[in-house]
Coordinates of C-alpha atoms in Angstrom, one line a residue:
M127 CA 63.2 66.1 -35.2
T128 CA 63.6 65.3 -31.4
T129 CA 59.9 64.9 -30.3
P130 CA 59.4 67.6 -27.9
S131 CA 57.2 67.5 -25.0
A132 CA 53.8 69.2 -25.5
A133 CA 53.0 71.9 -24.0
A134 CA 49.4 72.2 -25.6
E135 CA 47.2 69.4 -26.5
T136 CA 44.5 69.6 -29.1
E137 CA 42.5 67.5 -31.7
V138 CA 43.3 69.2 -34.9
L139 CA 46.2 71.7 -35.3
I140 CA 46.1 74.1 -38.2
V141 CA 48.9 75.5 -39.7
G142 CA 48.1 78.9 -41.4
A143 CA 45.1 81.2 -41.1
G144 CA 44.4 82.3 -44.8
P145 CA 41.1 81.0 -46.5
A146 CA 42.0 77.4 -46.0
G147 CA 43.0 77.4 -42.4
A148 CA 40.8 80.0 -41.2
S149 CA 37.6 78.4 -42.8
A150 CA 38.5 74.9 -41.4
A151 CA 39.1 76.2 -38.1
A152 CA 35.5 78.0 -38.1
L153 CA 34.1 74.7 -39.4
L154 CA 35.7 72.5 -37.0
A155 CA 35.0 74.8 -34.1
S156 CA 31.3 74.7 -35.1
Y157 CA 31.3 71.1 -35.3
G158 CA 32.5 71.0 -31.5
V159 CA 36.1 69.9 -32.6
S160 CA 38.8 71.2 -30.5
C161 CA 41.6 73.0 -32.7
I162 CA 44.4 75.2 -32.5
V163 CA 45.4 77.6 -35.4
V164 CA 49.1 79.0 -35.6
N165 CA 50.0 81.6 -37.9
K166 CA 53.7 82.9 -38.5
Y167 CA 52.2 86.6 -39.2
P168 CA 51.2 88.9 -36.5
G169 CA 47.7 88.9 -38.1
V170 CA 45.3 88.1 -41.0
S171 CA 46.1 89.3 -44.5
N172 CA 46.8 93.1 -44.7
T173 CA 46.4 93.1 -48.3
P174 CA 43.3 92.4 -50.6
R175 CA 45.1 89.7 -52.8
A176 CA 42.1 87.0 -53.5
H177 CA 38.8 88.6 -54.0
I178 CA 36.5 86.7 -55.9
T179 CA 34.1 84.7 -53.5
N180 CA 32.1 82.5 -55.8
Q181 CA 28.5 80.8 -54.9
R182 CA 30.1 77.6 -53.4
A183 CA 32.1 79.7 -51.1
M184 CA 29.3 81.6 -50.1
E185 CA 27.2 78.4 -49.4
V186 CA 29.8 77.5 -46.9
L187 CA 29.5 80.9 -45.3
R188 CA 25.8 80.4 -45.3
D189 CA 26.2 77.1 -43.6
L190 CA 28.6 78.5 -41.0
G191 CA 26.0 81.4 -40.4
L192 CA 28.5 84.3 -41.7
E193 CA 26.6 84.7 -45.4
D194 CA 25.1 88.1 -44.0
K195 CA 28.4 89.1 -42.3
A196 CA 30.3 88.3 -45.8
A197 CA 27.8 90.1 -48.3
A198 CA 27.7 93.4 -45.9
A199 CA 31.7 93.7 -46.4
A200 CA 31.2 92.6 -50.0
T201 CA 30.9 94.3 -53.5
P202 CA 27.8 92.8 -54.9
Q203 CA 27.9 90.9 -57.9
R204 CA 25.6 93.8 -60.0
L205 CA 28.7 96.1 -59.5
M206 CA 31.2 93.6 -60.9
G207 CA 30.2 92.8 -64.2
E208 CA 31.6 95.9 -66.4
H209 CA 35.1 94.5 -68.0
V210 CA 36.7 97.1 -69.9
Y211 CA 39.4 96.8 -72.5
A212 CA 40.7 100.0 -73.2
T213 CA 44.3 102.1 -73.5
S214 CA 43.8 103.3 -69.5
L215 CA 40.7 104.0 -67.3
A216 CA 40.3 107.5 -69.0
G217 CA 41.5 106.4 -72.5
R218 CA 40.0 105.0 -75.4
E219 CA 37.9 102.0 -75.1
F220 CA 38.2 98.7 -77.5
G221 CA 35.3 96.9 -75.9
R222 CA 33.4 95.3 -72.8
L223 CA 32.6 92.0 -71.6
R224 CA 29.7 91.4 -69.2
T225 CA 31.6 88.9 -66.6
W226 CA 30.9 87.3 -63.6
Y227 CA 27.6 86.3 -64.9
T228 CA 26.0 89.7 -65.2
H229 CA 24.6 89.0 -68.6
P230 CA 21.0 88.5 -68.4
H231 CA 21.6 84.9 -69.8
F232 CA 24.1 84.0 -67.4
Q233 CA 22.5 85.8 -64.5
A234 CA 19.5 83.3 -64.5
E235 CA 21.7 80.4 -64.7
H236 CA 23.7 81.8 -61.7
D237 CA 20.6 82.4 -59.7
L238 CA 19.3 79.0 -60.6
A239 CA 22.1 77.4 -59.3
S240 CA 22.4 78.4 -55.8
P241 CA 20.8 80.5 -52.9
C242 CA 24.0 82.4 -52.5
S243 CA 25.2 85.1 -55.1
L244 CA 29.1 85.6 -56.2
C245 CA 30.5 88.5 -54.9
D246 CA 33.8 90.8 -54.2
L247 CA 35.3 90.0 -50.8
P248 CA 38.6 90.9 -50.8
Q249 CA 40.9 88.7 -48.7
D250 CA 41.7 91.1 -46.0
L251 CA 38.2 91.4 -45.2
L252 CA 37.3 87.7 -45.5
E253 CA 39.8 86.5 -43.3
P254 CA 38.7 88.3 -40.1
I255 CA 35.3 87.0 -40.9
L256 CA 36.3 83.2 -40.7
I257 CA 39.1 83.8 -37.9
N258 CA 37.0 85.8 -35.6
A259 CA 34.2 83.1 -36.1
A260 CA 36.7 80.5 -35.3
A261 CA 37.9 82.1 -32.4
S262 CA 34.3 82.8 -30.9
R263 CA 33.3 79.3 -31.2
G264 CA 36.2 77.8 -29.4
A265 CA 39.1 77.5 -31.5
S266 CA 42.8 78.9 -30.1
V267 CA 44.2 81.1 -32.4
R268 CA 48.0 81.8 -32.1
F269 CA 49.5 84.6 -34.4
N270 CA 53.4 85.2 -34.2
T271 CA 53.6 81.6 -34.0
E272 CA 55.5 79.7 -36.6
L273 CA 55.8 75.9 -37.6
V274 CA 59.4 74.5 -37.1
D275 CA 58.9 70.8 -37.5
F276 CA 56.6 67.8 -36.9
V277 CA 56.6 64.3 -36.5
Q278 CA 53.4 61.7 -36.7
D279 CA 53.1 58.4 -35.0
A280 CA 50.1 55.9 -35.0
D281 CA 48.4 58.0 -32.7
G282 CA 48.9 61.6 -33.5
V283 CA 51.1 64.4 -34.7
T284 CA 53.7 66.0 -32.5
A285 CA 54.6 69.8 -34.0
L286 CA 57.1 72.2 -33.0
V287 CA 56.5 75.6 -33.1
A288 CA 58.1 78.9 -32.3
D289 CA 57.0 82.1 -30.9
K290 CA 58.5 84.8 -33.0
V291 CA 57.8 87.4 -30.3
T292 CA 59.7 85.6 -27.3
G293 CA 61.7 83.4 -29.8
A294 CA 60.6 80.2 -27.2
E295 CA 60.0 77.0 -28.9
Y296 CA 57.3 74.7 -27.5
G297 CA 55.4 71.3 -28.8
I298 CA 51.7 71.0 -29.6
R299 CA 50.0 67.6 -29.6
S300 CA 47.3 66.8 -31.8
K301 CA 45.6 64.0 -33.2
Y302 CA 45.8 65.6 -36.8
L303 CA 47.6 68.3 -38.3
I304 CA 46.1 70.4 -41.5
G305 CA 48.5 72.2 -43.5
A306 CA 47.1 75.3 -44.8
D307 CA 50.7 77.1 -45.0
G308 CA 50.2 78.5 -48.8
G309 CA 52.3 78.5 -51.6
N310 CA 55.6 77.9 -50.0
S311 CA 54.1 75.1 -47.6
L312 CA 56.6 73.8 -44.9
V313 CA 54.2 70.9 -44.4
M314 CA 54.0 69.8 -48.1
E315 CA 57.7 70.0 -48.2
K316 CA 58.3 67.9 -44.8
L317 CA 55.8 65.2 -46.2
G318 CA 57.5 65.1 -49.5
L319 CA 54.2 65.2 -51.5
P320 CA 54.4 65.4 -55.3
L321 CA 54.0 68.4 -57.2
V322 CA 53.1 68.9 -61.0
G323 CA 53.6 71.9 -62.6
E324 CA 55.8 74.9 -62.8
M325 CA 56.5 77.8 -60.4
G326 CA 57.5 81.5 -61.1
G327 CA 56.2 82.6 -64.5
G328 CA 55.5 85.9 -65.2
G329 CA 56.8 88.5 -62.8
S330 CA 53.8 90.7 -61.4
V331 CA 53.5 93.9 -59.0
N332 CA 50.5 94.6 -57.0
I333 CA 50.0 98.3 -56.3
V334 CA 47.5 98.8 -53.4
F335 CA 46.3 102.3 -53.4
E336 CA 43.3 104.9 -52.7
A337 CA 42.2 107.2 -55.3
D338 CA 38.5 108.4 -55.9
L339 CA 37.8 107.2 -59.6
T340 CA 34.0 107.6 -59.3
R341 CA 33.8 109.8 -62.2
L342 CA 35.5 107.6 -64.3
V343 CA 33.8 104.1 -63.4
E344 CA 30.5 104.5 -61.5
H345 CA 28.4 104.8 -64.9
R346 CA 30.4 101.6 -65.9
P347 CA 30.8 99.5 -62.6
G348 CA 33.2 96.5 -62.8
D349 CA 35.8 94.7 -60.6
M350 CA 38.5 94.8 -63.2
Y351 CA 39.5 97.1 -65.9
W352 CA 41.9 95.6 -68.5
F353 CA 44.6 98.1 -70.5
L354 CA 46.6 97.3 -73.6
Q355 CA 50.0 99.3 -72.5
S356 CA 53.5 99.1 -73.7
G357 CA 55.6 98.1 -70.8
A358 CA 52.9 97.0 -68.5
G359 CA 54.4 93.5 -69.0
H360 CA 51.9 91.4 -66.9
D361 CA 52.9 87.8 -67.5
G362 CA 55.0 89.0 -70.0
L363 CA 52.5 90.8 -72.0
G364 CA 51.5 94.2 -72.5
I365 CA 48.5 94.2 -70.2
G366 CA 48.0 96.5 -67.4
V367 CA 45.0 95.8 -64.7
L368 CA 43.0 98.2 -62.3
R369 CA 41.0 95.8 -59.7
M370 CA 38.6 97.4 -57.5
V371 CA 39.1 96.6 -54.2
R372 CA 36.3 99.2 -52.7
P373 CA 33.8 101.3 -54.8
W374 CA 35.3 103.4 -56.2
D375 CA 38.1 104.6 -54.0
R376 CA 40.6 101.7 -53.0
W377 CA 42.1 99.9 -55.9
I378 CA 44.9 97.6 -57.1
G379 CA 47.0 98.4 -59.9
V380 CA 48.7 95.0 -61.5
W381 CA 51.8 96.0 -63.2
G382 CA 54.7 93.3 -64.5
Y383 CA 58.4 93.1 -64.7
D384 CA 60.9 91.0 -66.6
E385 CA 62.1 88.2 -64.0
A386 CA 65.1 87.9 -66.0
E387 CA 66.1 91.2 -64.9
G388 CA 65.4 90.4 -61.2
R389 CA 62.7 91.7 -58.7
P390 CA 61.9 95.5 -59.0
E391 CA 63.0 97.9 -56.1
L392 CA 59.8 100.2 -56.7
T393 CA 59.9 103.5 -54.8
E394 CA 56.7 105.3 -53.6
D395 CA 57.0 107.7 -56.9
D396 CA 57.7 104.7 -59.2
A397 CA 54.2 103.3 -57.7
V398 CA 52.4 106.5 -58.1
A399 CA 53.5 106.9 -61.6
I400 CA 52.1 103.4 -62.6
A401 CA 48.7 104.1 -60.8
H402 CA 48.5 107.1 -63.1
R403 CA 49.4 105.5 -66.0
L404 CA 46.7 103.0 -65.5
I405 CA 44.2 105.6 -64.6
G406 CA 45.4 107.8 -67.7
D407 CA 45.4 110.9 -65.7
D408 CA 48.2 112.1 -63.4
T409 CA 46.0 115.0 -61.9
V410 CA 44.3 112.4 -59.8
P411 CA 45.6 112.2 -56.1
V412 CA 47.1 108.7 -55.3
K413 CA 47.8 107.5 -52.1
I414 CA 49.8 104.2 -52.1
E415 CA 49.2 101.6 -49.3
S416 CA 51.6 98.8 -50.2
V417 CA 53.6 97.3 -53.2
S418 CA 54.0 93.5 -53.6
I419 CA 55.9 91.2 -55.9
W420 CA 54.4 87.8 -57.2
S421 CA 54.6 85.5 -59.8
I422 CA 52.4 83.2 -61.7
N423 CA 52.5 79.7 -60.8
H424 CA 50.8 76.4 -62.4
V425 CA 51.5 73.6 -60.2
Y426 CA 48.9 71.2 -58.5
A427 CA 49.7 68.3 -56.1
T428 CA 49.0 64.7 -56.8
D429 CA 48.5 63.5 -53.2
N430 CA 47.5 66.0 -50.4
M431 CA 47.8 63.8 -47.4
K432 CA 49.9 61.3 -45.7
G433 CA 49.0 59.7 -42.6
R434 CA 47.5 62.2 -40.1
V435 CA 48.4 65.0 -42.2
F436 CA 46.4 66.6 -44.7
C437 CA 47.3 69.7 -47.1
A438 CA 44.8 72.1 -48.3
G439 CA 44.5 75.3 -50.1
D440 CA 47.5 76.9 -52.1
A441 CA 49.7 74.5 -50.6
V442 CA 48.0 71.9 -53.0
H443 CA 46.8 74.0 -56.0
R444 CA 48.6 77.2 -57.3
H445 CA 47.7 79.0 -60.3
P446 CA 46.9 82.1 -62.4
P447 CA 44.2 84.6 -60.7
M448 CA 41.9 84.0 -63.9
N449 CA 38.4 82.5 -63.0
G450 CA 39.2 83.9 -59.3
L451 CA 39.2 80.1 -58.2
G452 CA 42.0 80.1 -55.6
S453 CA 40.5 81.1 -52.4
N454 CA 37.0 79.5 -53.2
T455 CA 38.9 76.0 -53.7
S456 CA 40.8 76.8 -50.5
I457 CA 37.3 76.9 -48.6
Q458 CA 36.0 73.9 -50.3
D459 CA 38.9 71.8 -49.3
G460 CA 38.2 72.4 -45.7
Y461 CA 34.3 71.9 -46.3
N462 CA 35.2 68.5 -47.5
L463 CA 37.6 67.6 -45.0
C464 CA 36.3 68.8 -41.8
W465 CA 32.9 67.0 -41.1
K466 CA 34.9 63.6 -42.0
L467 CA 37.7 64.8 -39.1
A468 CA 34.6 65.4 -36.9
L469 CA 33.2 62.2 -37.2
V470 CA 36.3 60.1 -37.2
L471 CA 37.4 62.1 -33.9
R472 CA 33.8 61.2 -32.5
G473 CA 34.3 57.5 -33.1
Q474 CA 31.3 57.7 -35.5
A475 CA 33.2 56.9 -38.7
G476 CA 36.2 54.8 -39.6
P477 CA 39.6 56.5 -40.3
E478 CA 39.3 55.2 -43.9
L479 CA 36.8 57.7 -44.2
L480 CA 39.6 60.4 -44.2
E481 CA 41.4 58.8 -47.3
T482 CA 38.3 60.1 -49.5
Y483 CA 39.8 63.5 -48.9
R484 CA 42.3 62.3 -51.5
A485 CA 40.1 60.9 -53.8
E486 CA 37.7 63.7 -53.8
R487 CA 40.0 66.9 -53.9
V488 CA 43.1 66.0 -55.5
P489 CA 41.0 65.8 -59.2
V490 CA 39.6 69.3 -58.3
A491 CA 43.0 71.0 -57.7
E492 CA 44.2 69.5 -61.0
Q493 CA 41.0 70.9 -62.7
I494 CA 41.4 74.2 -61.2
V495 CA 44.8 74.9 -62.1
K496 CA 44.3 73.7 -65.6
R497 CA 41.4 75.7 -66.2
A498 CA 43.2 78.9 -64.8
G499 CA 46.2 78.2 -66.9
T500 CA 44.2 77.6 -70.1
S501 CA 42.2 80.9 -69.5
N502 CA 45.4 82.8 -68.9
A503 CA 46.7 81.4 -72.1
L504 CA 43.8 83.3 -74.0
I505 CA 45.4 86.9 -73.3
P506 CA 47.9 86.5 -76.1
G507 CA 45.2 86.2 -78.4
L508 CA 44.3 89.9 -77.8
F509 CA 48.1 90.4 -79.3
Q510 CA 47.9 88.3 -82.2
A511 CA 44.7 90.0 -83.4
L512 CA 46.9 93.2 -83.2
D513 CA 49.6 91.6 -84.8
L514 CA 51.6 92.7 -81.7
P515 CA 54.6 90.9 -80.1
A516 CA 54.9 90.3 -76.7
A517 CA 55.4 93.4 -74.5
P518 CA 55.5 95.7 -77.0
D519 CA 57.0 98.8 -77.1
E520 CA 55.2 102.2 -77.1
H521 CA 55.3 103.1 -80.9
T522 CA 54.1 99.6 -81.8
M523 CA 51.2 99.9 -79.3
A524 CA 49.9 103.0 -80.7
R525 CA 50.1 102.1 -84.2
A526 CA 48.3 99.0 -83.6
V527 CA 45.7 100.9 -81.3
A528 CA 45.3 103.4 -84.4
G529 CA 45.1 100.7 -86.8
L530 CA 41.9 99.3 -84.7
E531 CA 39.9 102.6 -86.1
E532 CA 40.9 102.7 -89.3
A533 CA 38.1 102.8 -92.1
T534 CA 39.6 100.2 -94.2
P535 CA 39.1 96.6 -95.0
E536 CA 42.3 95.9 -93.1
G537 CA 40.6 97.9 -90.2
T538 CA 37.6 95.9 -90.6
G539 CA 39.8 92.7 -90.2
R540 CA 41.5 93.8 -87.1
R541 CA 38.1 94.9 -85.3
R542 CA 37.0 91.6 -85.9
A543 CA 39.9 89.7 -85.1
F544 CA 40.3 91.7 -81.7
E545 CA 36.6 91.3 -80.9
K546 CA 36.7 87.6 -81.2
A547 CA 39.8 87.4 -79.2
M548 CA 38.2 89.7 -76.5
H549 CA 35.2 87.5 -76.1
A550 CA 37.3 84.3 -76.1
T551 CA 38.8 85.6 -72.7
L552 CA 35.3 85.4 -71.2
I553 CA 35.8 81.9 -70.1
G554 CA 38.6 83.4 -67.7
F555 CA 35.6 85.0 -65.6
N556 CA 32.6 83.0 -66.6
A557 CA 33.4 79.2 -65.9
H558 CA 30.3 78.3 -63.8
G559 CA 30.7 74.5 -64.4
V560 CA 34.1 74.7 -62.8
E561 CA 32.5 76.3 -60.1
T562 CA 29.6 74.4 -59.2
N563 CA 29.9 71.1 -61.1
Q564 CA 32.5 69.1 -58.9
R565 CA 31.8 65.2 -59.3
Y566 CA 33.2 63.2 -56.4
R567 CA 34.0 59.6 -56.8
S568 CA 35.2 57.9 -53.6
S569 CA 34.1 55.2 -50.9
A570 CA 32.1 58.0 -49.4
I571 CA 29.8 57.9 -52.5
L572 CA 27.8 55.1 -53.1
D573 CA 27.2 55.1 -56.8
E574 CA 23.9 53.4 -58.2
G575 CA 26.1 51.2 -60.6
A576 CA 24.6 53.2 -63.5
A577 CA 26.7 55.6 -65.4
E578 CA 25.4 59.2 -65.2
P579 CA 23.8 60.4 -68.5
P580 CA 26.0 63.1 -70.0
A581 CA 25.6 66.8 -69.2
P582 CA 23.7 68.4 -72.1
R583 CA 26.2 71.1 -72.1
D584 CA 30.1 71.9 -71.7
E585 CA 30.4 71.2 -67.7
E586 CA 33.6 73.4 -67.7
V587 CA 31.2 76.6 -68.8
Y588 CA 27.4 75.8 -67.6
H589 CA 26.1 74.7 -64.2
H590 CA 24.6 71.1 -64.3
A591 CA 22.1 70.2 -61.8
S592 CA 21.9 66.4 -60.7
T593 CA 21.1 64.2 -57.7
H594 CA 23.5 61.5 -59.3
P595 CA 25.6 60.3 -56.2
G596 CA 28.6 62.4 -56.0
R597 CA 27.2 65.6 -57.2
H598 CA 26.1 68.6 -55.2
L599 CA 22.6 68.8 -54.3
P600 CA 20.7 71.0 -56.4
H601 CA 19.3 74.4 -55.4
V602 CA 15.5 74.8 -55.5
W603 CA 13.2 77.1 -53.4
L604 CA 10.4 75.4 -51.1
T605 CA 8.0 77.0 -48.9
R606 CA 7.1 76.5 -45.1
D607 CA 4.1 78.5 -43.7
Q608 CA 4.0 80.0 -46.9
R609 CA 7.5 81.4 -46.8
R610 CA 10.4 80.4 -48.9
V611 CA 13.1 78.3 -48.0
A612 CA 16.2 77.1 -49.6
L613 CA 16.4 73.3 -50.0
F614 CA 20.1 73.9 -49.1
D615 CA 19.2 75.1 -45.8
L616 CA 17.5 71.9 -44.9
C617 CA 20.9 70.1 -45.0
G618 CA 24.5 70.5 -43.8
K619 CA 25.4 72.2 -40.2
G620 CA 27.7 69.3 -39.9
G621 CA 24.9 66.3 -40.2
F622 CA 23.4 63.9 -42.7
T623 CA 20.1 64.5 -44.2
L624 CA 17.6 62.3 -45.8
L625 CA 15.4 64.0 -48.1
T626 CA 11.9 62.4 -48.9
G627 CA 8.5 62.9 -50.5
P628 CA 4.8 62.7 -49.4
R629 CA 5.0 58.7 -49.5
G630 CA 8.1 58.3 -47.6
A631 CA 7.1 57.1 -44.4
A632 CA 9.4 54.0 -44.5
W633 CA 12.1 56.4 -44.3
Q634 CA 11.8 58.0 -41.2
E635 CA 11.8 54.5 -39.6
A636 CA 14.7 53.5 -41.5
A637 CA 16.8 56.6 -40.2
A638 CA 15.9 55.9 -36.8
K639 CA 17.1 52.7 -36.9
A640 CA 20.2 53.5 -38.7
A641 CA 21.0 56.4 -36.1
A642 CA 20.4 53.9 -33.2
V643 CA 22.8 51.2 -34.7
L644 CA 25.5 53.6 -35.9
G645 CA 25.0 56.4 -33.5
V646 CA 25.0 59.0 -36.2
P647 CA 22.1 61.0 -36.4
V648 CA 19.9 61.4 -39.5
R649 CA 17.7 64.4 -39.9
V650 CA 14.7 63.3 -42.2
R651 CA 13.1 66.0 -44.3
T652 CA 9.8 65.5 -46.2
I653 CA 9.0 67.6 -49.4
G654 CA 5.8 67.9 -51.5
L655 CA 2.2 68.7 -50.5
G656 CA 1.4 68.5 -47.0
C657 CA 5.1 67.7 -45.9
D658 CA 7.4 69.5 -43.8
Y659 CA 8.3 71.8 -46.8
E660 CA 6.0 72.1 -49.7
D661 CA 7.5 71.8 -53.4
S662 CA 5.2 74.9 -54.3
Y663 CA 6.9 75.5 -57.7
G664 CA 7.5 71.8 -58.6
D665 CA 11.1 72.2 -59.0
Y666 CA 12.2 69.8 -56.4
G667 CA 10.1 67.1 -58.0
A668 CA 11.5 68.2 -61.4
V669 CA 15.1 67.9 -60.4
C670 CA 15.2 65.1 -57.4
G671 CA 15.6 62.1 -59.5
V672 CA 13.3 59.8 -57.4
E673 CA 9.9 59.1 -56.9
E674 CA 7.7 60.1 -54.2
D675 CA 8.4 57.5 -51.9
G676 CA 12.3 57.7 -53.1
A677 CA 15.0 59.4 -51.1
L678 CA 18.2 61.2 -51.0
L679 CA 21.0 61.0 -48.6
V680 CA 22.8 64.3 -48.5
R681 CA 26.3 64.4 -46.8
P682 CA 27.3 67.3 -44.2
D683 CA 29.0 69.1 -47.5
H684 CA 25.7 69.0 -49.5
M685 CA 27.3 66.2 -51.5
I686 CA 24.6 63.5 -52.6
A687 CA 26.1 60.5 -51.0
W688 CA 23.4 57.8 -51.9
R689 CA 19.9 57.8 -53.3
A690 CA 17.1 55.3 -53.7
A691 CA 14.4 55.4 -56.4
T692 CA 11.8 54.2 -54.1
S693 CA 10.8 53.0 -50.8
A694 CA 12.0 49.6 -51.7
G695 CA 15.6 50.9 -51.0
A696 CA 14.6 51.9 -47.2
A697 CA 16.2 48.5 -46.1
G698 CA 19.5 49.3 -47.3
L699 CA 19.9 52.8 -45.6
G700 CA 21.8 51.5 -42.7
S701 CA 24.1 49.5 -44.7
A702 CA 24.5 52.2 -47.0
L703 CA 25.4 54.7 -44.1
S704 CA 27.6 52.3 -42.8
G705 CA 29.7 51.9 -45.9
L706 CA 30.3 55.5 -46.7
L707 CA 31.6 55.9 -43.1
S708 CA 33.9 53.2 -43.5
R709 CA 32.3 51.3 -40.5

């Protein structure tokens, strides 16, 4: 590439306006960093695609002041959890699962893990919230603008972009570039970053349609209904899916096809027929909105950055939709990276801080891809329980379904096997630990030197609250002026926070001194009887892991950076902060 002259300059260029790019733009703009977003499409997503929005992603929206807007547009958790297995929506049920933590046991653990609730927020509603916030806070958003090439040097990145309306090409000069350009990322390709796994397994079809299905679902509200049907072929199996987009009149029908036979060309009549088959009633009026083809991928990047260029979102982790981890992890990528970029650009941190993006987020990408793949691999167990081959024909499927209802010893065996296989799939929806238990290890985490005690339960399944450095700040409710306040809300907003107790006076002086030396503000919040915030329920004292005169140093992304058991550690605050900032 011949380096073009720059027609525009900015601190950060973001390529892509999906969940990863839009959230990064909103964060950077909120932190006062100038950024330009280029997106080759004429607007944000026009299909619902990703939809599960978990607690960690909602926390980012809360930190951005967007939680209420998101919740208002979303379907709440209480309407998401009746996961039905049946022959069709109107057909015979085989059983149900309480998914997305709606079982009373999981609901309690869900509520104890965060001030935010999981919800169903389709991508075509999420992206406008994020991109509008970014633009209103100062980001420049350019649709119909495609990245053509880029080169980086010691001082920045020069990108060549094309205006898809006029055909004109021009340069954009930035200090840093974020490649959030999806599963066919040009930025990843240009950087030559390594990917592990396989692309393009299991052909699937999404049919977005409108149909009033209230009478079939309002008594069993859920965000997904799964059907054992011959010919469905989803990921090579006889599973068809109805996914709620809006209660109860906008839906996605998920069907499948044999990739060996090539991509199908579906007419509107074909799409209506598939929708009717999933519904199980061809008298229901159906209005087709769109049809799209996609494939199951199992790929993650073993590196996510090179020099001044970073990759985020589907560019670095591509996986089955099980567990609903895609857009959530994409948003968390930006939450990890953007405060670091802000500090480096302000000269408050050394550029080495940016290297921690690799150390902290590459393991997360690997974990979520493997988790989604493992969850997806549980689906064949349903067919094995019924002694079915993959993609069974109609006669074979009907015979197996009838066998489930036989009042014979053989029928008993089938029912028990199917119920066991069905409940085994619950981990494909309830993997709370994967969502909430990220443990970072990097130079931006100052470990205590002592190993963290093992969690008492499986950390992929269950949330684990801990203040060990590298963990996410636990959620507890405090009070101020007799009103409840989430501990989460004392931190974040792009800044560092020091949490201490009634005997933590030494930390006020230590924080002021560190801030004066390093030029990095550190807000101090005291918690306990007679403090800024009162620990009225005793929950903070039970989970904080330090004494009343100890302290927790919380990063802008709500991760515990460092802690000291007592005020004896106050003298080390400045060096701790200096170290994690790579100063």
